[in-house]
Structures are given as C-alpha cells and as structure tokens.
XYZ file of C-alpha atoms in Angstrom:
559
model
C -72.030 52.419 -6.974
C -68.994 53.361 -9.022
C -66.603 50.614 -9.856
C -62.962 51.088 -8.388
C -59.962 51.005 -10.561
C -57.918 47.503 -10.490
C -55.080 47.794 -8.232
C -51.354 47.485 -9.838
C -49.788 45.944 -6.615
C -47.852 42.501 -7.298
C -46.768 40.043 -4.918
C -43.115 40.012 -4.230
C -42.760 36.478 -5.628
C -44.062 37.842 -8.979
C -42.161 41.161 -9.013
C -38.739 39.315 -8.345
C -39.601 36.932 -11.202
C -40.219 39.492 -13.707
C -37.024 41.275 -12.841
C -35.045 38.096 -13.141
C -36.423 37.504 -16.395
C -35.460 41.050 -17.596
C -31.913 40.436 -16.276
C -31.620 37.356 -18.397
C -33.095 39.024 -21.366
C -30.538 41.666 -21.053
C -27.554 39.446 -20.588
C -28.621 37.549 -23.703
C -28.687 40.732 -25.547
C -25.269 41.640 -24.533
C -23.757 38.405 -25.479
C -25.286 38.631 -29.021
C -23.757 42.075 -29.482
C -20.334 40.804 -28.208
C -20.616 38.024 -30.954
C -21.436 40.420 -33.710
C -18.875 42.898 -32.729
C -19.943 46.493 -31.969
C -19.570 49.056 -34.913
C -19.099 52.701 -33.499
C -20.704 55.319 -35.261
C -18.493 57.292 -37.629
C -17.760 60.869 -36.474
C -17.977 63.628 -38.937
C -14.226 64.565 -40.050
C -15.444 68.176 -40.522
C -13.690 70.196 -43.399
C -9.826 69.625 -43.396
C -7.628 72.550 -42.385
C -5.510 72.071 -45.717
C -8.900 72.437 -47.938
C -9.167 75.593 -49.909
C -12.119 78.017 -48.963
C -12.453 76.527 -45.590
C -13.891 79.685 -43.858
C -16.472 80.025 -46.908
C -17.636 76.373 -46.496
C -18.235 76.957 -42.616
C -20.069 79.959 -43.137
C -22.451 78.419 -45.593
C -23.106 75.507 -43.162
C -23.781 78.008 -40.517
C -26.253 80.184 -42.583
C -27.775 76.724 -43.557
C -28.485 76.072 -39.956
C -29.881 79.463 -39.371
C -32.324 79.240 -42.397
C -33.427 75.722 -40.947
C -34.035 77.268 -37.538
C -35.754 80.165 -39.164
C -38.180 77.602 -41.072
C -38.925 75.702 -38.040
C -39.870 78.970 -36.123
C -42.101 80.110 -38.973
C -43.884 76.541 -39.067
C -44.169 76.790 -35.436
C -45.996 79.982 -35.648
C -48.163 79.001 -38.549
C -49.308 75.870 -36.298
C -50.110 78.206 -33.340
C -52.107 80.570 -35.603
C -54.100 77.538 -37.122
C -54.785 76.132 -33.753
C -55.990 79.820 -32.723
C -58.283 79.755 -35.454
C -59.558 76.329 -34.917
C -60.277 77.288 -31.173
C -62.216 80.591 -32.325
C -64.401 78.438 -34.995
C -65.246 75.924 -32.003
C -66.011 78.584 -29.954
C -68.402 80.251 -32.388
C -69.972 77.054 -33.341
C -70.708 76.270 -29.758
C -71.988 79.937 -29.210
C -74.403 79.453 -32.353
C -75.664 75.950 -31.181
C -76.510 77.546 -27.807
C -78.228 80.260 -29.392
C -80.102 77.928 -31.573
C -81.222 75.812 -28.676
C -82.403 78.980 -26.881
C -84.353 80.226 -30.028
C -86.025 76.731 -30.340
C -87.363 75.404 -33.646
C -87.618 78.480 -35.450
C -83.828 78.899 -35.684
C -83.461 75.068 -36.484
C -86.052 75.786 -39.637
C -83.456 78.578 -40.700
C -80.522 76.087 -40.612
C -82.031 73.451 -42.329
C -82.855 75.880 -45.371
C -79.308 77.042 -45.456
C -77.905 73.657 -45.774
C -80.424 72.758 -48.235
C -79.161 75.533 -50.246
C -75.558 74.522 -50.043
C -76.756 71.001 -51.274
C -78.708 72.214 -53.927
C -75.345 73.361 -55.861
C -74.416 69.863 -56.183
C -77.892 68.549 -56.729
C -78.689 66.925 -60.186
C -81.575 69.194 -60.358
C -79.273 72.161 -60.343
C -77.134 70.599 -63.029
C -80.156 70.366 -65.284
C -81.206 73.888 -64.462
C -77.751 75.374 -65.604
C -77.382 73.242 -68.622
C -80.870 74.501 -69.796
C -79.839 78.078 -69.201
C -76.872 77.459 -71.478
C -78.737 75.733 -74.167
C -81.351 78.502 -74.147
C -78.618 81.223 -74.128
C -76.360 80.226 -76.976
C -76.673 80.643 -80.492
C -74.305 77.771 -81.523
C -74.071 74.504 -79.396
C -70.902 72.333 -79.321
C -71.689 68.883 -78.426
C -68.190 67.445 -77.151
C -67.596 63.786 -77.970
C -64.854 61.731 -76.877
C -63.071 60.175 -80.078
C -62.573 56.776 -78.419
C -66.472 56.366 -78.209
C -68.250 59.120 -80.102
C -71.448 57.262 -80.309
C -71.712 56.643 -76.401
C -71.266 60.259 -75.862
C -73.902 61.451 -78.055
C -77.095 62.448 -76.288
C -80.387 62.188 -78.334
C -82.540 64.119 -75.809
C -80.200 67.271 -76.136
C -79.770 67.123 -79.766
C -83.514 67.072 -80.301
C -83.748 69.932 -77.945
C -81.423 72.088 -79.936
C -82.626 70.949 -83.427
C -86.350 71.349 -82.544
C -85.947 74.587 -80.721
C -86.476 76.780 -83.655
C -84.783 79.916 -84.742
C -81.177 79.987 -86.150
C -79.759 77.754 -83.226
C -77.066 75.659 -84.706
C -75.510 72.256 -83.243
C -71.683 71.360 -83.926
C -70.064 68.116 -83.050
C -66.359 68.537 -81.597
C -64.395 65.138 -81.430
C -62.088 65.755 -78.765
C -59.115 63.339 -77.520
C -58.444 62.517 -81.288
C -54.387 61.824 -80.261
C -55.970 58.498 -78.296
C -57.619 56.892 -81.158
C -55.678 55.098 -84.499
C -55.541 57.361 -87.374
C -57.854 55.154 -89.793
C -60.509 54.983 -87.155
C -60.625 58.842 -86.546
C -61.186 59.140 -90.208
C -64.112 56.573 -90.563
C -65.675 58.546 -87.576
C -65.181 61.872 -89.231
C -66.729 60.834 -92.323
C -69.760 58.960 -90.519
C -70.436 62.158 -88.055
C -70.134 64.809 -91.034
C -73.298 63.385 -92.669
C -75.471 64.419 -89.613
C -73.790 67.380 -88.225
C -70.712 69.572 -88.876
C -67.980 67.946 -87.163
C -64.553 69.420 -86.058
C -61.616 67.382 -85.054
C -59.970 68.517 -81.876
C -57.113 67.856 -79.408
C -57.156 70.113 -76.540
C -54.094 71.268 -74.535
C -53.639 69.208 -71.380
C -51.445 71.598 -69.266
C -52.603 75.293 -69.230
C -50.946 78.266 -67.416
C -53.378 79.623 -64.857
C -53.852 83.232 -65.040
C -54.713 83.701 -61.302
C -51.597 81.904 -60.078
C -47.906 83.471 -60.438
C -45.181 81.664 -62.623
C -43.352 79.211 -60.322
C -40.346 77.203 -61.763
C -39.307 73.972 -59.920
C -36.950 71.047 -60.510
C -39.701 68.875 -61.204
C -41.461 71.397 -63.883
C -38.391 71.839 -65.609
C -38.474 68.052 -66.579
C -42.001 68.213 -67.986
C -41.905 68.951 -71.892
C -44.421 71.975 -71.787
C -44.294 72.549 -75.662
C -45.809 69.114 -76.279
C -48.445 69.038 -73.549
C -49.959 72.866 -73.962
C -50.099 72.168 -77.917
C -53.628 72.259 -79.043
C -54.771 71.004 -82.502
C -58.054 71.966 -84.183
C -58.559 75.482 -82.226
C -57.996 77.577 -85.409
C -60.428 75.733 -87.450
C -63.252 75.895 -84.888
C -62.594 79.677 -84.043
C -62.877 80.304 -87.817
C -66.168 78.503 -88.077
C -67.566 80.468 -85.181
C -66.382 83.824 -86.644
C -67.774 83.082 -90.006
C -71.067 82.161 -88.362
C -70.958 85.569 -86.371
C -70.215 87.516 -89.545
C -73.258 85.766 -91.325
C -75.520 86.700 -88.239
C -74.138 90.382 -87.999
C -74.025 90.203 -84.219
C -71.835 88.780 -81.371
C -72.751 85.263 -80.663
C -72.638 82.971 -77.710
C -71.492 79.347 -77.889
C -72.676 76.761 -75.324
C -70.320 73.946 -74.791
C -72.232 70.752 -73.562
C -71.634 67.120 -73.185
C -71.210 64.144 -70.831
C -68.648 64.143 -67.997
C -64.905 63.833 -68.628
C -65.090 64.782 -72.285
C -63.421 67.655 -72.131
C -65.455 70.553 -72.159
C -63.540 72.878 -70.087
C -60.224 72.138 -71.700
C -61.552 73.028 -74.994
C -62.459 76.446 -73.735
C -59.347 76.676 -72.146
C -57.536 75.992 -75.106
C -59.441 78.464 -77.467
C -58.669 81.135 -74.696
C -54.887 79.959 -74.230
C -55.374 80.567 -70.607
C -56.665 78.265 -67.592
C -59.883 80.065 -67.512
C -62.180 77.081 -66.349
C -61.531 74.618 -63.617
C -60.330 71.256 -64.948
C -60.060 67.943 -63.112
C -60.123 64.047 -63.312
C -63.116 64.278 -60.837
C -66.783 64.063 -62.756
C -68.872 67.172 -62.462
C -66.056 69.624 -61.804
C -67.987 72.494 -63.496
C -71.451 73.064 -61.342
C -72.659 76.158 -62.944
C -72.524 78.285 -66.043
C -69.697 79.959 -66.739
C -68.973 83.008 -69.357
C -65.652 83.198 -71.042
C -64.950 86.163 -73.656
C -62.557 84.827 -76.322
C -62.927 88.215 -78.536
C -65.318 90.745 -79.080
C -67.837 88.700 -81.298
C -67.597 85.166 -79.584
C -68.621 84.281 -75.738
C -68.190 80.860 -74.651
C -70.595 79.305 -72.111
C -69.091 76.629 -70.026
C -71.973 74.234 -68.674
C -72.230 71.343 -65.960
C -72.447 67.711 -67.428
C -75.355 66.083 -68.898
C -76.946 63.667 -66.286
C -77.026 60.063 -67.477
C -80.401 58.372 -67.275
C -80.694 55.498 -64.939
C -82.134 53.422 -67.574
C -78.935 53.291 -69.505
C -76.774 50.183 -69.629
C -74.252 49.631 -67.012
C -71.524 50.463 -69.309
C -73.089 53.984 -70.244
C -73.719 54.435 -66.503
C -70.008 53.407 -65.603
C -68.309 55.766 -68.266
C -71.142 58.679 -68.351
C -72.567 58.993 -64.932
C -71.927 62.466 -63.202
C -71.534 60.714 -59.650
C -68.144 60.852 -58.350
C -65.974 57.466 -58.214
C -65.174 58.347 -54.554
C -68.574 58.796 -53.430
C -70.563 56.080 -55.080
C -70.749 52.582 -53.507
C -68.062 49.886 -54.149
C -70.955 47.474 -56.115
C -71.639 50.231 -58.429
C -68.168 50.590 -59.239
C -67.331 46.975 -59.374
C -70.303 46.494 -61.856
C -68.934 49.421 -64.210
C -65.620 47.772 -64.254
C -67.405 44.323 -65.275
C -69.198 46.018 -67.950
C -66.123 47.611 -69.342
C -64.244 44.418 -69.458
C -67.153 42.567 -70.837
C -67.104 45.048 -73.949
C -63.339 44.608 -74.530
C -60.955 42.231 -76.062
C -59.596 40.003 -73.040
C -56.223 39.497 -74.494
C -55.578 43.244 -75.548
C -56.781 43.949 -71.847
C -53.985 41.574 -70.487
C -51.239 42.892 -72.744
C -51.815 46.523 -71.670
C -51.970 45.798 -68.043
C -49.147 43.005 -68.432
C -51.418 40.811 -66.397
C -51.849 37.114 -66.500
C -55.203 35.282 -67.569
C -58.243 35.905 -65.151
C -61.530 34.226 -64.731
C -63.709 37.186 -63.476
C -63.668 40.726 -62.795
C -62.467 40.370 -59.011
C -59.565 37.962 -59.981
C -58.503 40.784 -62.664
C -58.644 43.611 -60.094
C -56.818 41.567 -57.551
C -54.080 40.849 -59.926
C -53.872 44.544 -60.742
C -53.891 45.660 -57.194
C -51.065 43.180 -56.257
C -49.040 44.675 -59.404
C -49.545 48.247 -58.453
C -48.813 47.442 -54.742
C -52.414 48.869 -53.723
C -52.762 46.613 -50.587
C -54.533 46.685 -47.501
C -53.506 45.535 -43.769
C -52.219 42.187 -43.946
C -51.177 42.111 -47.739
C -54.995 42.019 -48.842
C -55.445 43.839 -52.294
C -57.586 47.009 -52.158
C -60.133 45.913 -54.968
C -62.470 49.054 -54.412
C -59.683 51.710 -54.909
C -58.289 49.916 -57.750
C -61.562 49.919 -59.459
C -62.038 53.610 -58.925
C -58.954 54.083 -60.207
C -59.448 51.935 -63.433
C -62.864 53.898 -64.170
C -60.821 57.245 -63.933
C -58.021 55.945 -66.351
C -60.949 54.957 -68.827
C -62.789 58.162 -68.539
C -59.480 60.436 -68.404
C -56.975 60.807 -71.236
C -54.536 57.649 -70.063
C -56.063 54.517 -72.084
C -56.091 54.414 -75.971
C -59.355 52.308 -77.030
C -61.346 52.643 -79.905
C -64.741 51.557 -81.369
C -65.875 51.217 -84.711
C -68.864 53.340 -86.476
C -71.951 51.676 -87.366
C -72.056 49.884 -90.652
C -75.024 51.580 -92.153
C -76.071 55.244 -91.743
C -79.201 55.355 -89.844
C -79.968 58.891 -88.417
C -82.365 59.278 -85.467
C -86.067 59.961 -86.491
C -85.671 63.584 -85.055
C -83.143 64.269 -87.621
C -84.617 64.322 -91.042
C -83.002 65.554 -94.543
C -84.421 69.150 -93.972
C -82.888 69.390 -90.242
C -79.557 68.301 -91.602
C -79.742 70.943 -94.313
C -80.628 73.313 -91.671
C -77.944 72.605 -89.453
C -75.125 72.659 -92.239
C -76.244 76.028 -93.390
C -74.012 79.223 -92.846
C -70.965 76.935 -92.370
C -68.256 76.483 -95.265
C -68.183 72.542 -95.113
C -65.273 72.388 -97.802
C -62.889 74.621 -95.608
C -64.016 72.720 -92.492
C -62.891 69.310 -94.236
C -59.668 70.638 -95.524
C -58.771 71.942 -91.757
C -59.710 68.597 -90.358
C -57.462 66.879 -92.814
C -54.573 69.298 -91.784
C -54.945 68.476 -88.166
C -55.349 64.725 -88.818
C -51.867 65.042 -90.637
C -50.443 67.137 -87.745
C -51.105 64.611 -84.946
C -49.237 61.533 -83.941
C -51.523 58.536 -83.295
C -51.215 55.151 -81.368
C -50.697 52.006 -83.647
C -54.043 49.863 -84.052
C -52.361 46.896 -82.341
C -51.664 49.033 -79.169
C -55.180 50.429 -79.020
C -57.768 48.348 -77.051
C -60.773 47.575 -79.459
C -64.007 48.538 -77.693
C -67.684 47.595 -78.270
C -69.969 50.792 -77.998
C -73.213 50.797 -76.287
C -74.734 53.286 -78.633
C -76.119 56.587 -77.726
C -76.623 57.156 -73.798
C -79.861 58.804 -72.851
C -79.639 61.724 -70.808
C -82.202 63.934 -68.481
C -82.145 67.443 -69.454
C -85.525 68.573 -67.975
C -85.594 69.444 -64.201
C -88.806 67.268 -63.568
C -87.477 64.227 -65.053
C -84.693 64.116 -62.418
C -85.082 61.232 -59.930
C -83.070 63.110 -56.970
C -81.596 60.531 -54.288
C -82.219 61.542 -50.725
C -79.519 63.506 -49.416
C -77.442 62.169 -46.324
C -78.281 65.340 -44.387
C -82.088 64.851 -44.917
C -81.981 61.359 -43.683
C -79.804 62.122 -40.704
C -82.509 64.646 -39.622
C -85.544 62.450 -40.158
C -83.811 59.559 -38.427
C -82.972 61.848 -35.372
C -86.785 62.846 -35.131
C -87.808 59.445 -35.730
C -85.466 58.184 -32.625
C -86.937 60.633 -30.427
C -90.339 59.511 -31.127
C -89.396 55.793 -30.798
C -87.913 56.266 -27.174
C -90.857 57.506 -25.810
C -92.941 54.306 -26.746
C -90.370 52.039 -25.736
C -90.016 53.324 -22.264
C -93.343 51.999 -21.346
C -93.115 48.466 -22.978
C -89.639 47.606 -21.348
C -90.976 45.686 -18.344
C -93.073 43.668 -21.012
C -89.989 42.818 -23.000
C -88.233 41.481 -19.944
C -90.758 38.870 -19.354
C -90.791 37.842 -22.779
C -87.280 37.395 -22.991
C -87.182 35.290 -19.867
C -89.862 32.846 -21.287
C -87.858 32.545 -24.415
C -84.777 31.416 -22.693
C -86.925 28.558 -20.769
C -88.042 27.497 -23.955
C -84.388 27.340 -25.577
C -83.328 25.089 -22.638
C -85.990 22.810 -22.662
C -85.286 22.253 -26.522
C -81.569 22.060 -25.955
C -82.164 19.234 -23.104
C -84.479 17.204 -25.724
C -82.047 17.576 -28.607
C -79.221 15.871 -26.389
C -81.693 13.015 -25.412
C -82.670 12.247 -28.915
C -78.840 12.293 -29.926
C -78.027 9.567 -27.057
C -81.035 7.549 -28.043
C -79.881 7.555 -31.629
C -76.452 6.048 -30.534
C -77.876 3.729 -28.000
C -80.887 1.875 -29.718
C -81.383 0.342 -32.933
C -83.555 1.266 -35.670
C -86.390 -0.969 -34.718
C -86.316 0.165 -31.047
C -86.412 3.854 -32.578
C -89.612 3.053 -34.279
C -91.559 1.844 -31.093
C -89.986 4.588 -28.882
C -91.658 7.917 -28.226
C -90.662 11.207 -29.827
C -89.558 13.812 -27.423
C -89.953 16.594 -29.527
C -92.521 19.248 -29.025
C -92.977 20.667 -32.423
C -91.486 18.025 -34.927
C -92.452 14.648 -36.135
C -90.731 11.428 -35.224
C -88.982 11.112 -38.694
C -87.466 14.655 -38.262
C -86.219 14.027 -34.901
C -84.644 10.712 -35.410
C -82.341 12.236 -38.270
C -78.879 12.998 -37.002
C -77.641 16.431 -37.801
C -73.809 16.723 -38.163
C -73.943 20.149 -37.645
C -75.038 19.682 -34.004
C -72.296 17.518 -32.976
C -71.294 18.815 -29.633
C -68.370 17.440 -27.721
C-alpha cells in the first residue's frame, strides 16, 4: 500500500499562536527601524538643464540602454540555441541506446572498441609509441633539461637509445629556463654538461602570438609588457648549430624534441618558429602525439609527448617528472610529492619564500599556506589537497626560482664511452657554441643566489621508452564495465540465499542480547561484592575466562 503524504492542517490554537508571534516580530522590527531612523534612497538627479551638451548626453544614455537590451536578447537567443542543441543530442543518445539494446551484444562490443580507441590516445603506451616514432624519424635529438634540476631531467634510457642506435644520429642537450637560476650556477652546469654532450643555453618565449587566433586588444592585455615576455634567448645559436649540421649532411634534417613533462619542449619549438605552432600549458602531458613544425626548408621540428617516469624512481622524481596530471592524481600521491620536495629543500628558504612561520611537518606547512592564500573549504577549513596541487604546478612551472649543484666529480654513465662522446661532438663547431652560450648568459637578468632556493637533486630519472615495459593502470571505463557484469551475476546468486540470511541474522541478534544481559550482571556484581567474593562466585561469561570477565572496562560505562 502506498504511503499518504502528511497533512499540513493545524489546530486553530497553533495557527493563532504562530500569527501572534509573527505580529510581535514585525512590531519589534518596526521599533528598531524607528530608533535607527529611516534613510530614504537618493533619487537620481539626472542631467541639469543648465549643463552643456545635455541633449548629447541623454542620447548617449539611451544608446547605452538600447545596446544593453540588444545584448540581453542575443544572450537569450544563444541560450535557447544551446538548449535546443542539448535536447537534440540527448534525443540522439536515447535513440542510440534503444538501437543498441535492440541489436544486443554485437553493438555493445563495437561501442567498447570505440571507447578503447578514445582512451588509447591518453594511455601511457600510446605516449611511448609516439616518442619512439620521433626518436626513429629524427636525425638530431634535442633532450630538453630544466636548468633548475638538469640532472633530474636527464633520462639514461633515452640517451642510451640515441647513442647506441647507430648511424649519424646526434644528441644535443638544451638547458631551458636559464632565467630562473643564479648566473654562477648556470655557468657551472654548462661546464659540467658540455664534457658529455654539446649543450645549448636557452630561454624560451613565454607569451606567443597564436597564428590561428585574430589579434585582440583589451585593457588588461595593454598592461602586459609583451617585449619582455615574448623575448627569446639562445634561439639563434640553436638554429645555427642545426643548419650547420644540415649542410654537413647535405640534406634536410629532422630534429626531434624530447624530455620529461613541463621542461618546455613545445615552447622551444614555438620560440624557434616565432609563432605559437604547438599547444603549451601548465598541465602535464599536453602534447599527446607527434607534431611536425617546418622552421625552414632545411629543418623540420618534431614535437613529442613526454617521457614516462618509471615507477621505480624516488618520490621526488615522480612528483616533478611524472606524466600524470595533478587534477586526476590522488591526494595521497600529491601530498607525498610535496613532502619529498620540502625534504630536499632548505626549510628556512622555503619559509622566507612563502613568508610562512615555522612548521613541523608538510600538513602544517600546507594549512598555513592555504590560510595565507585564502584557499578554504566550508567552515574555514584549509583546502590542503588543492593547495598541494597548486604548489606542485608552481615547482614544475616557471614560477619558483630554485637551483641544484652539479656533482663534484665528472663520472659519465657506462653507456657514454670516450668514443661515443667524440662521436656526438662531431660535425658541431664547439668553439662557436661556447661563444654563443656566453653571449646568451651575459644578455639575461638572473635571480640572486640568496633569493633562489637551494635544492638537492635526486639524480638521473629513469624513464620507460619501450611500449612493452609500460605498466598500464586499468582504466575507469573497464572497471565500470567489469563491475556491472559482476553485479548481474551476483544478483542471481543472492536471490536464492536471501531466506537463509534472514535466519542467520535473527540468531545473531539473540546471541547479542544474551551477551549484553550477562555484561550488565557482571558489572553489578563488581560493584556489590568484594574481591574475595568474586573469586568464589561463578563466572557468567560463555566464551571468556573468569579473570577477563571481572576486569571492568571503562569504555562500556553505560548510564
């Protein structure tokens, strides 16, 4: 039988009481308003008749009103169009679902294949596949390193694959984001890296004009100093090197740009081209497939997806170099990453940079930072998860200035023999490269060593290049499908055993009631009788010994 809705009818006594209370409240409000004194709203005086150009001003006001009304009407029409589109899409979806149900399992299999294809673009295996394509197709491979932690951006698996590939394939190191590191530190790193591979100092342009979008000038954009942000350093040096190599080979060369996420691969291509040809963003893994950009007749740039960090890496390497987006990753992973970063930095410098008082652990640091930046949830609770994600973005992006020291002794990896180093440095004019690097170093402004945070590097980060070695995490779509199938099978099994479960539950309830009664008896005995009497008395417990039953538990002190 269906339950009827509760009646809203009240007794007269109750209704009159409510009305009386409302009258009293209104009376109280009026009294308070009298005490304060009412302030009449000021009327718009309008344009005085003595004012010059009165008619023109009135016309302008009317025109503004008309424009506003037109805008509102346009917005209404747009909304209506959007609603219509949504309705049509929903109708199509519903029709597709009905046809799928009618067709049966065959159609469901096809839809699964489609979803798998869509998911495959974002999978780690596809990233590896595209990266391998770039390495195989390119004559020169540019390994992009973040100047703040160059050793942490180097991938031994990639370097080994390029050096041991055979042929005339060359590897160049591009030290990007040099403006975020003190000058002395940059010079040390250039001296260290040039002994292994030819190294180019580079500062990519941060703001580029998009060739697909028309030029728009607004008040906000007028304030931005485009001359500073679009300026690029080291591009001439890099282009000159590549052109010289192309002339030596007597052919048009393809240059592959590879590296870990957020080191600035796409921005280097954009700054060489002078136009925003590749998509750039703070999110990790923006580039998902190989992209060809023609710089001139002799050089083609191949943009590649990021190298996937191996799970065997340290927590610090995974926090800064992993391809997983911070928005999708779990809160525990993000907090672990922040903890690893803070442990590898000078605590005092971090406090000075964020202007935060002393903290005991990572959670306290994040709460203080969230309170300072106003990132709070309901009830003023600090939003630790979002502030941790924001902090990771700052450290991988170009916001924070930090630097790591190069190793004390030069120990090249085992795959880099003296012959291999000489082979990689062939066909490149190293003297000209050194001069050009010195010019770029002199041209830039750098942060002072005191303002830059000292950072302890975790060393080279291992990456997975081969598709077979990638451990793919099961996608949410697959889990949902398997769970649905499992549920359908479980429902059939449980329908038979429902009656048995009811009997078992009733028996359990009876046992619980008996145990509670016995517990109360034992408590009363504890208060009434002495310890000597307790030893002679019988124990009322079914499963426990006499010693366990006599012990008074303060957690079960019922009133």
